[in-house]
Short mmCIF file of C-alpha atoms in Angstrom, two decimals:
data_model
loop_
_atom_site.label_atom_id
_atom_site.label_comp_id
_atom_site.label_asym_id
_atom_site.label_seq_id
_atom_site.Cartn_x
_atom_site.Cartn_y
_atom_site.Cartn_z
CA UNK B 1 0.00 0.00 0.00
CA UNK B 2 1.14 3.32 -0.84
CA UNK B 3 1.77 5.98 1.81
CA UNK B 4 -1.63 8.15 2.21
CA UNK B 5 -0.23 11.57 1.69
CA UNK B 6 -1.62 14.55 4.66
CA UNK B 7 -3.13 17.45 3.01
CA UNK B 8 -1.06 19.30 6.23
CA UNK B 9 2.17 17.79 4.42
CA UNK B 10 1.35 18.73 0.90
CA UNK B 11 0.38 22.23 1.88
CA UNK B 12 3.64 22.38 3.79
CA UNK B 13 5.51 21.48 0.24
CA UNK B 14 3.57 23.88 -1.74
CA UNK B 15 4.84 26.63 0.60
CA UNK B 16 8.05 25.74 0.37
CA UNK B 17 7.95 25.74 -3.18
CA UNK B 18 6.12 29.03 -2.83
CA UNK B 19 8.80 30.91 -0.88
CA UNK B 20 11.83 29.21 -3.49
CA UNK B 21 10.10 30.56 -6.62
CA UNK B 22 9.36 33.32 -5.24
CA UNK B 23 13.34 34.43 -4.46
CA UNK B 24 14.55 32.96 -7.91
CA UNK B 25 11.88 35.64 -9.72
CA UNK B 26 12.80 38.48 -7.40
CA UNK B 27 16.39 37.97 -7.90
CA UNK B 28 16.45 37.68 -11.98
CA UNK B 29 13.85 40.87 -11.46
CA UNK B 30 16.77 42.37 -9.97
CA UNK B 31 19.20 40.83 -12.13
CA UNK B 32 17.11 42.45 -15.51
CA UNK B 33 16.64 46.08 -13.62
CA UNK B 34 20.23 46.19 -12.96
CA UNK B 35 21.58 45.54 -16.23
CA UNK B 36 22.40 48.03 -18.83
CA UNK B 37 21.43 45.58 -21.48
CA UNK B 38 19.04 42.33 -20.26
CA UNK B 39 19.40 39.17 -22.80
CA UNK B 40 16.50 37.83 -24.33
CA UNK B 41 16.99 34.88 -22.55
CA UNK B 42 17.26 36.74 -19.16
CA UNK B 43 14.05 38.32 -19.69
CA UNK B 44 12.55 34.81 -20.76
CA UNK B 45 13.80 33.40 -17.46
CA UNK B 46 12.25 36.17 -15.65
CA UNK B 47 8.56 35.72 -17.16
CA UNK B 48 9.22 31.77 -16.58
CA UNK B 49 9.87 32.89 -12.90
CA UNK B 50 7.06 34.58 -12.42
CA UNK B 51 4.52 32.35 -14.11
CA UNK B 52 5.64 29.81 -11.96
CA UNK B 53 5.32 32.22 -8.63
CA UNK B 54 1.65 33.19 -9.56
CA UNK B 55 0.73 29.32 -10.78
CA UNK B 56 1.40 28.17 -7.43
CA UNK B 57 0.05 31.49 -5.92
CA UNK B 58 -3.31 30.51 -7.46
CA UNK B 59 -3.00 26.57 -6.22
CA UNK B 60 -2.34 27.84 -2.89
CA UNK B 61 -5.82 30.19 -3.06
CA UNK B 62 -7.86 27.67 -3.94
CA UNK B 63 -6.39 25.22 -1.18
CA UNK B 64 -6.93 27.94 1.24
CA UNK B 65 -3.15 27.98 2.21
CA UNK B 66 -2.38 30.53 5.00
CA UNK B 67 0.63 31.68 6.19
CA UNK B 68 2.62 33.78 8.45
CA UNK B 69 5.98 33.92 6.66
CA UNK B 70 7.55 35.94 9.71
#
């Protein structure tokens, strides 16, 4: 039998993926304001980024995921 998974332990994983997606965009945002003259591929990586942030943004709203990150 497989393990049953806890919807407490799943939530936990989608906030950790949360909070790691969430630092990668913000840093290549930083990375593409700061330069004098972004790559195409650094701006692709950016958008990626922060598809990826608001996809699991949305998954965690309709979950009802709370919480208090400090």
């Amino acid at each position: 039998m497989a393990k049953r998974l806890k919807k407490k332990d799943m939530d936990q994983e989608l906030l950790n993926a949360l909070y790691q997606v969430e630092g990668e965009w913000r840093q290549l945002q930083d990375f593409v304001r700061k330069s004098i003259d972004p790559s195409r591929n650094g701006m692709q990586e950016k958008l990626l980024a922060k598809s990826k942030y608001l996809m699991l943004l949305r998954e965690a709203r309709v979950r009802n995921v709370k919480a208090d990150r400090f």
